[in-house]
One Martini backbone bead per residue (centre of mass of N, CA, C, O) as a GRO file, in nm:
protein
  365
    1MET     BB    1   4.925  -1.197  -2.817
    2ALA     BB    2   5.153  -1.369  -2.951
    3LYS     BB    3   5.126  -1.185  -3.234
    4MET     BB    4   5.260  -0.950  -3.121
    5ARG     BB    5   5.445  -0.689  -3.158
    6PRO     BB    6   5.696  -0.511  -3.066
    7GLY     BB    7   5.532  -0.247  -2.885
    8GLU     BB    8   5.255  -0.345  -2.896
    9LYS     BB    9   4.917  -0.224  -2.828
   10LEU     BB   10   4.618  -0.244  -2.653
   11LYS     BB   11   4.321  -0.079  -2.667
   12VAL     BB   12   4.158   0.054  -2.372
   13ASP     BB   13   3.851   0.134  -2.270
   14PHE     BB   14   3.680   0.382  -2.065
   15ASN     BB   15   3.462   0.488  -1.861
   16MET     BB   16   3.350   0.731  -1.638
   17ASN     BB   17   3.415   0.501  -1.396
   18GLY     BB   18   3.678   0.328  -1.481
   19GLN     BB   19   3.572   0.106  -1.687
   20PRO     BB   20   3.610  -0.147  -1.894
   21ILE     BB   21   3.569  -0.137  -2.252
   22GLY     BB   22   3.521  -0.326  -2.523
   23ASP     BB   23   3.716  -0.544  -2.712
   24HIS     BB   24   3.972  -0.558  -2.476
   25ARG     BB   25   3.855  -0.630  -2.197
   26ALA     BB   26   3.890  -0.945  -2.186
   27THR     BB   27   4.195  -0.949  -2.241
   28LEU     BB   28   4.278  -0.808  -1.983
   29ALA     BB   29   4.155  -1.012  -1.786
   30ASN     BB   30   4.313  -1.263  -1.889
   31TYR     BB   31   4.595  -1.149  -1.837
   32CYS     BB   32   4.566  -1.124  -1.530
   33GLY     BB   33   4.520  -1.428  -1.489
   34ALA     BB   34   4.798  -1.520  -1.601
   35LEU     BB   35   4.986  -1.370  -1.401
   36VAL     BB   36   4.882  -1.514  -1.123
   37LYS     BB   37   4.978  -1.814  -1.222
   38ASP     BB   38   5.259  -1.703  -1.175
   39PRO     BB   39   5.490  -1.750  -0.921
   40LEU     BB   40   5.678  -1.505  -1.003
   41ASN     BB   41   5.437  -1.305  -0.940
   42ALA     BB   42   5.227  -1.511  -0.762
   43PRO     BB   43   5.273  -1.655  -0.492
   44LEU     BB   44   5.178  -1.940  -0.275
   45TYR     BB   45   5.388  -1.957  -0.068
   46GLU     BB   46   5.300  -1.825   0.226
   47VAL     BB   47   5.017  -1.716   0.096
   48GLU     BB   48   4.692  -1.600   0.183
   49GLN     BB   49   4.703  -1.317   0.024
   50PHE     BB   50   4.749  -1.057  -0.191
   51SER     BB   51   4.868  -0.850   0.023
   52GLN     BB   52   5.137  -1.049   0.067
   53ILE     BB   53   5.252  -0.961  -0.179
   54PRO     BB   54   5.506  -0.827  -0.300
   55GLN     BB   55   5.554  -0.517  -0.432
   56GLU     BB   56   5.743  -0.593  -0.670
   57ASN     BB   57   5.536  -0.783  -0.802
   58LYS     BB   58   5.317  -0.573  -0.855
   59ASP     BB   59   5.491  -0.385  -1.028
   60LYS     BB   60   5.550  -0.594  -1.245
   61MET     BB   61   5.254  -0.644  -1.338
   62TRP     BB   62   5.194  -0.354  -1.412
   63GLN     BB   63   5.412  -0.333  -1.635
   64LEU     BB   64   5.303  -0.565  -1.811
   65VAL     BB   65   5.042  -0.423  -1.879
   66LEU     BB   66   5.171  -0.165  -2.009
   67ASP     BB   67   5.318  -0.332  -2.240
   68LYS     BB   68   5.020  -0.439  -2.369
   69PHE     BB   69   4.857  -0.170  -2.276
   70ASP     BB   70   4.634   0.095  -2.357
   71ILE     BB   71   4.493   0.299  -2.077
   72GLY     BB   72   4.512   0.629  -2.112
   73LEU     BB   73   4.757   0.795  -1.969
   74ASP     BB   74   4.813   1.007  -2.234
   75ASP     BB   75   4.538   1.176  -2.290
   76ASP     BB   76   4.631   1.388  -2.094
   77GLN     BB   77   4.783   1.704  -2.052
   78GLU     BB   78   4.755   1.727  -1.760
   79GLU     BB   79   4.936   1.631  -1.490
   80GLU     BB   80   4.718   1.595  -1.273
   81GLU     BB   81   4.530   1.409  -1.442
   82ARG     BB   82   4.739   1.187  -1.492
   83LYS     BB   83   4.779   1.108  -1.198
   84LYS     BB   84   4.487   1.027  -1.137
   85LYS     BB   85   4.464   0.812  -1.359
   86TYR     BB   86   4.694   0.634  -1.266
   87MET     BB   87   4.568   0.558  -0.991
   88ARG     BB   88   4.302   0.437  -1.102
   89ARG     BB   89   4.425   0.220  -1.288
   90ARG     BB   90   4.594   0.073  -1.078
   91LYS     BB   91   4.367   0.000  -0.888
   92PHE     BB   92   4.212  -0.171  -1.091
   93ILE     BB   93   4.436  -0.379  -1.154
   94MET     BB   94   4.472  -0.479  -0.862
   95GLU     BB   95   4.182  -0.581  -0.832
   96SER     BB   96   4.196  -0.783  -1.062
   97LEU     BB   97   4.435  -0.953  -0.955
   98ASN     BB   98   4.300  -1.027  -0.690
   99LYS     BB   99   4.060  -1.179  -0.809
  100LYS     BB  100   4.225  -1.387  -0.978
  101TYR     BB  101   4.377  -1.505  -0.738
  102ARG     BB  102   4.132  -1.611  -0.581
  103ASN     BB  103   4.018  -1.789  -0.809
  104PHE     BB  104   4.260  -1.975  -0.841
  105ARG     BB  105   4.257  -2.092  -0.552
  106ALA     BB  106   3.962  -2.188  -0.556
  107ARG     BB  107   4.007  -2.392  -0.791
  108LEU     BB  108   4.214  -2.567  -0.650
  109LYS     BB  109   4.026  -2.658  -0.425
  110SER     BB  110   3.782  -2.775  -0.594
  111ASP     BB  111   3.967  -2.967  -0.801
  112TYR     BB  112   4.193  -3.095  -0.565
  113TYR     BB  113   4.090  -3.095  -0.263
  114ASP     BB  114   3.772  -3.171  -0.249
  115THR     BB  115   3.808  -3.457  -0.410
  116GLU     BB  116   3.946  -3.541  -0.144
  117GLU     BB  117   3.963  -3.687   0.181
  118THR     BB  118   4.281  -3.673   0.209
  119ASP     BB  119   4.605  -3.562   0.229
  120GLU     BB  120   4.736  -3.809   0.108
  121ASP     BB  121   4.573  -3.796  -0.160
  122ARG     BB  122   4.645  -3.498  -0.235
  123LEU     BB  123   4.975  -3.575  -0.247
  124LYS     BB  124   4.946  -3.726  -0.485
  125GLU     BB  125   5.064  -3.702  -0.796
  126GLU     BB  126   4.787  -3.770  -0.953
  127ASN     BB  127   4.629  -3.529  -0.771
  128MET     BB  128   4.799  -3.310  -0.867
  129PRO     BB  129   4.877  -3.016  -0.994
  130ASN     BB  130   5.090  -2.976  -1.276
  131PHE     BB  131   5.106  -2.633  -1.241
  132VAL     BB  132   5.218  -2.694  -0.946
  133ASP     BB  133   5.422  -2.681  -0.708
  134LYS     BB  134   5.484  -2.902  -0.462
  135LYS     BB  135   5.542  -2.701  -0.233
  136ASP     BB  136   5.290  -2.531  -0.275
  137TRP     BB  137   5.080  -2.760  -0.238
  138GLU     BB  138   5.154  -2.845   0.049
  139TRP     BB  139   5.083  -2.574   0.174
  140LEU     BB  140   4.787  -2.557   0.080
  141VAL     BB  141   4.684  -2.810   0.222
  142LYS     BB  142   4.748  -2.706   0.504
  143TYR     BB  143   4.583  -2.442   0.485
  144PHE     BB  144   4.299  -2.558   0.406
  145GLY     BB  145   4.301  -2.734   0.694
  146SER     BB  146   4.284  -2.503   0.868
  147GLU     BB  147   4.106  -2.338   1.104
  148GLU     BB  148   4.116  -2.056   0.983
  149PHE     BB  149   4.015  -2.133   0.695
  150GLN     BB  150   3.748  -2.271   0.776
  151LYS     BB  151   3.616  -2.019   0.891
  152LYS     BB  152   3.634  -1.855   0.632
  153SER     BB  153   3.475  -2.054   0.455
  154GLN     BB  154   3.206  -2.045   0.614
  155ARG     BB  155   3.164  -1.742   0.580
  156ASN     BB  156   3.155  -1.747   0.266
  157ILE     BB  157   2.915  -1.935   0.239
  158LYS     BB  158   2.719  -1.746   0.380
  159ASN     BB  159   2.756  -1.507   0.186
  160ARG     BB  160   2.664  -1.659  -0.076
  161SER     BB  161   2.367  -1.700   0.028
  162CYS     BB  162   2.308  -1.376  -0.025
  163LEU     BB  163   2.277  -1.395  -0.302
  164ASP     BB  164   2.069  -1.276  -0.582
  165ALA     BB  165   2.062  -1.527  -0.790
  166GLY     BB  166   2.205  -1.389  -0.998
  167HIS     BB  167   2.256  -1.357  -1.361
  168THR     BB  168   2.264  -1.257  -1.731
  169ALA     BB  169   2.570  -1.155  -1.810
  170GLY     BB  170   2.786  -1.344  -1.745
  171SER     BB  171   3.115  -1.252  -1.840
  172LYS     BB  172   3.003  -0.979  -1.845
  173SER     BB  173   3.027  -0.681  -1.749
  174PHE     BB  174   2.841  -0.424  -1.625
  175ALA     BB  175   2.981  -0.206  -1.783
  176GLN     BB  176   2.935  -0.338  -2.063
  177LYS     BB  177   2.631  -0.362  -2.041
  178ALA     BB  178   2.580  -0.057  -2.023
  179GLU     BB  179   2.709   0.007  -2.297
  180ASP     BB  180   2.514  -0.165  -2.467
  181MET     BB  181   2.257  -0.012  -2.380
  182TYR     BB  182   2.345   0.260  -2.496
  183LYS     BB  183   2.372   0.169  -2.794
  184ARG     BB  184   2.073   0.069  -2.817
  185ASP     BB  185   1.907   0.332  -2.668
  186LYS     BB  186   2.067   0.617  -2.641
  187VAL     BB  187   2.082   0.569  -2.319
  188MET     BB  188   2.188   0.612  -2.007
  189PRO     BB  189   2.195   0.392  -1.769
  190GLY     BB  190   2.096   0.304  -1.470
  191LEU     BB  191   2.114   0.114  -1.198
  192LEU     BB  192   1.820  -0.012  -1.229
  193ASP     BB  193   1.843  -0.088  -1.526
  194VAL     BB  194   2.075  -0.293  -1.495
  195TYR     BB  195   1.942  -0.476  -1.291
  196GLU     BB  196   1.701  -0.561  -1.465
  197GLU     BB  197   1.854  -0.663  -1.719
  198THR     BB  198   2.036  -0.883  -1.530
  199HIS     BB  199   1.739  -1.029  -1.406
  200LEU     BB  200   1.655  -1.119  -1.698
  201THR     BB  201   1.543  -1.293  -1.935
  202SER     BB  202   1.465  -1.328  -2.267
  203ASP     BB  203   1.149  -1.349  -2.150
  204LYS     BB  204   1.120  -1.146  -1.906
  205LEU     BB  205   1.223  -1.320  -1.659
  206PRO     BB  206   1.308  -1.399  -1.364
  207VAL     BB  207   1.568  -1.595  -1.251
  208THR     BB  208   1.432  -1.565  -0.962
  209GLN     BB  209   1.255  -1.518  -0.681
  210MET     BB  210   1.441  -1.302  -0.558
  211ALA     BB  211   1.443  -1.125  -0.811
  212SER     BB  212   1.138  -1.085  -0.821
  213ASP     BB  213   1.107  -0.941  -0.549
  214ALA     BB  214   1.301  -0.706  -0.614
  215LEU     BB  215   1.150  -0.600  -0.870
  216ASN     BB  216   0.877  -0.547  -0.733
  217GLU     BB  217   0.983  -0.345  -0.525
  218MET     BB  218   1.100  -0.148  -0.728
  219LYS     BB  219   0.834  -0.082  -0.873
  220ARG     BB  220   0.684   0.027  -0.626
  221LEU     BB  221   0.883   0.260  -0.558
  222LEU     BB  222   0.866   0.404  -0.833
  223GLU     BB  223   0.562   0.465  -0.817
  224GLN     BB  224   0.579   0.635  -0.559
  225ARG     BB  225   0.773   0.846  -0.674
  226LYS     BB  226   0.591   0.938  -0.910
  227ALA     BB  227   0.350   1.019  -0.700
  228GLY     BB  228   0.509   1.164  -0.443
  229GLU     BB  229   0.544   0.976  -0.176
  230ILE     BB  230   0.850   0.966  -0.251
  231SER     BB  231   1.234   1.055  -0.237
  232LEU     BB  232   1.410   0.841  -0.376
  233THR     BB  233   1.686   0.719  -0.488
  234ASP     BB  234   1.835   0.480  -0.667
  235GLU     BB  235   2.036   0.399  -0.441
  236GLU     BB  236   1.817   0.364  -0.218
  237ILE     BB  237   1.654   0.150  -0.363
  238TYR     BB  238   1.882  -0.054  -0.400
  239ALA     BB  239   1.942  -0.088  -0.094
  240LYS     BB  240   1.648  -0.197  -0.031
  241ILE     BB  241   1.633  -0.456  -0.238
  242LYS     BB  242   1.846  -0.582  -0.103
  243PRO     BB  243   1.957  -0.817   0.078
  244LYS     BB  244   1.997  -0.786   0.424
  245GLY     BB  245   2.229  -1.022   0.450
  246LYS     BB  246   2.424  -0.851   0.256
  247ARG     BB  247   2.737  -0.774   0.353
  248ASN     BB  248   3.008  -0.927   0.196
  249CYS     BB  249   2.905  -0.925  -0.070
  250ARG     BB  250   2.931  -0.904  -0.402
  251ASP     BB  251   2.934  -0.643  -0.666
  252ARG     BB  252   2.925  -0.592  -1.034
  253ARG     BB  253   2.821  -0.293  -1.104
  254THR     BB  254   3.150  -0.168  -1.136
  255GLY     BB  255   3.297  -0.444  -1.257
  256VAL     BB  256   3.551  -0.579  -1.062
  257SER     BB  257   3.400  -0.708  -0.827
  258PRO     BB  258   3.308  -0.508  -0.623
  259SER     BB  259   3.227  -0.380  -0.353
  260ILE     BB  260   2.981  -0.203  -0.193
  261THR     BB  261   3.169   0.037  -0.149
  262SER     BB  262   3.165   0.137  -0.451
  263LEU     BB  263   2.859   0.227  -0.421
  264PHE     BB  264   2.828   0.344  -0.085
  265GLY     BB  265   3.096   0.357   0.111
  266GLY     BB  266   2.996   0.116   0.270
  267PHE     BB  267   2.804  -0.064   0.481
  268SER     BB  268   2.723   0.163   0.669
  269GLU     BB  269   2.615   0.337   0.436
  270CYS     BB  270   2.406   0.138   0.339
  271GLU     BB  271   2.249   0.131   0.604
  272LYS     BB  272   2.190   0.430   0.604
  273LEU     BB  273   2.020   0.427   0.348
  274ARG     BB  274   1.814   0.224   0.447
  275LYS     BB  275   1.719   0.392   0.695
  276GLU     BB  276   1.641   0.642   0.533
  277ALA     BB  277   1.432   0.499   0.363
  278ASP     BB  278   1.255   0.405   0.596
  279LYS     BB  279   1.207   0.686   0.714
  280ALA     BB  280   1.076   0.812   0.465
  281MET     BB  281   0.840   0.610   0.453
  282ASN     BB  282   0.732   0.662   0.738
  283GLU     BB  283   0.683   0.965   0.698
  284ALA     BB  284   0.486   0.929   0.464
  285ALA     BB  285   0.281   0.761   0.623
  286GLU     BB  286   0.229   0.971   0.847
  287ALA     BB  287   0.141   1.201   0.659
  288LYS     BB  288  -0.100   1.048   0.545
  289LYS     BB  289  -0.248   1.010   0.812
  290GLU     BB  290  -0.269   1.313   0.881
  291ALA     BB  291  -0.427   1.390   0.628
  292ILE     BB  292  -0.668   1.210   0.683
  293SER     BB  293  -0.736   1.327   0.962
  294ALA     BB  294  -0.772   1.623   0.868
  295ASN     BB  295  -1.000   1.559   0.669
  296GLU     BB  296  -1.196   1.451   0.880
  297GLN     BB  297  -1.204   1.706   1.054
  298ASN     BB  298  -1.306   1.891   0.830
  299LYS     BB  299  -1.574   1.744   0.788
  300ILE     BB  300  -1.682   1.785   1.075
  301LEU     BB  301  -1.669   2.098   1.081
  302THR     BB  302  -1.845   2.142   0.833
  303LYS     BB  303  -2.097   2.010   0.953
  304LYS     BB  304  -2.123   2.196   1.201
  305LEU     BB  305  -2.152   2.460   1.043
  306LYS     BB  306  -2.409   2.377   0.894
  307ASP     BB  307  -2.577   2.336   1.151
  308VAL     BB  308  -2.555   2.626   1.255
  309GLU     BB  309  -2.678   2.763   1.007
  310ARG     BB  310  -2.948   2.614   1.025
  311GLU     BB  311  -3.022   2.714   1.311
  312ASN     BB  312  -3.017   3.016   1.243
  313LYS     BB  313  -3.244   3.008   1.036
  314VAL     BB  314  -3.459   2.901   1.228
  315THR     BB  315  -3.437   3.125   1.440
  316ARG     BB  316  -3.503   3.362   1.247
  317HIS     BB  317  -3.778   3.262   1.159
  318PHE     BB  318  -3.912   3.266   1.446
  319LEU     BB  319  -3.843   3.563   1.511
  320GLU     BB  320  -4.005   3.691   1.283
  321LYS     BB  321  -4.281   3.575   1.370
  322PHE     BB  322  -4.287   3.697   1.653
  323LEU     BB  323  -4.257   3.999   1.570
  324ASN     BB  324  -4.510   4.004   1.388
  325THR     BB  325  -4.721   3.943   1.619
  326ILE     BB  326  -4.618   4.233   1.775
  327GLY     BB  327  -4.546   4.453   1.532
  328TYR     BB  328  -4.266   4.367   1.411
  329ASN     BB  329  -3.947   4.419   1.238
  330LEU     BB  330  -3.637   4.290   1.191
  331SER     BB  331  -3.525   4.531   1.007
  332ASP     BB  332  -3.552   4.753   1.244
  333PHE     BB  333  -3.301   4.605   1.349
  334ASN     BB  334  -2.964   4.715   1.438
  335MET     BB  335  -2.728   4.500   1.537
  336ASP     BB  336  -2.453   4.636   1.471
  337GLU     BB  337  -2.495   4.909   1.623
  338ASP     BB  338  -2.556   4.789   1.901
  339PHE     BB  339  -2.282   4.646   1.924
  340GLU     BB  340  -2.101   4.899   1.902
  341GLU     BB  341  -2.221   5.055   2.142
  342SER     BB  342  -2.155   4.842   2.351
  343ASN     BB  343  -1.849   4.851   2.308
  344GLU     BB  344  -1.808   5.153   2.370
  345GLU     BB  345  -1.908   5.146   2.662
  346TYR     BB  346  -1.697   4.941   2.756
  347ASP     BB  347  -1.445   5.109   2.689
  348ASN     BB  348  -1.512   5.356   2.872
  349GLU     BB  349  -1.511   5.197   3.137
  350GLU     BB  350  -1.215   5.105   3.114
  351ASP     BB  351  -1.085   5.389   3.112
  352LYS     BB  352  -1.186   5.475   3.392
  353ASP     BB  353  -1.048   5.252   3.552
  354GLU     BB  354  -0.757   5.326   3.469
  355GLU     BB  355  -0.756   5.617   3.587
  356GLU     BB  356  -0.813   5.534   3.877
  357ILE     BB  357  -0.562   5.357   3.915
  358SER     BB  358  -0.348   5.572   3.849
  359GLY     BB  359  -0.427   5.766   4.079
  360ASN     BB  360  -0.366   5.571   4.312
  361ASP     BB  361  -0.066   5.531   4.243
  362ARG     BB  362   0.021   5.830   4.287
  363ARG     BB  363  -0.065   5.850   4.583
  364LEU     BB  364   0.128   5.629   4.684
  365GLU     BB  365   0.392   5.787   4.591
   0.00000   0.00000   0.00000
């Protein structure tokens, strides 16, 4: 970038989800990292997190990005679409700067704070980072040792333990990985396709046991869906195979290490999807049990019906023999006509009873 001419910009392409892809994707990410390392852009002193950086500093970094990169803000002709794209691109850049700022501070802690036992040693000139102002480092040492930060640090350690054991994408974003898969296979990969691709080694083996368990569960659910036993979407299956303890852990499935919010609309929504998935599977299991029970009942009734038919045949056989011995033939008896006559006599008796009741009612009136 140092060799760029004044006014020259690098074109960065974005996919349909607003994630950077292409040759200059990494250059944009590296540039955002360089911006937040400059205390004139992202100060360290008395700043606990990116949200506390003054708005004018954020606006300045945004403008510096626009000066170096063409991120497609002028590609749309309609003003309304341009405004929407402007807001999406700015949001993405701010998230990228936020991530780079957190990583920068985390690296300062791991490389210069955690390596020494006491604050006295940490503040010695030979142990301080030479690219950080002394005043800034003194404040960071005090902040890293505070009770508030230690609680946050322990919480983050616990969250990191929920990670699903890494991936094989390396420094490449999942958005770029999906783009590479599209160029290779000529088919746009889905969420589960990208998950499987980035959790297998070059030998097509899962990177860890946890990844293996998740992939096996995913395969089982996909087979059930194909067989029509369940009707879960890819997002619902993904929510189900993720480690259940993974509440605040990040997921890079949509680009700049977004939270799970970017995938499912918030952890509560993710839990909702998980519960709906469990409910759907339970309902499918119950329906299967009911179908099996109904099938068993049908077999029992069918057997009973066959037994009745067999008994009727035996009864008819003996009746024919009996009638033959006394000089009659069963075919001489019209059972259907006798039954109809009997019913007709019964109906006539009922009509007479109703007329008699009606007459009594009129006399009472």
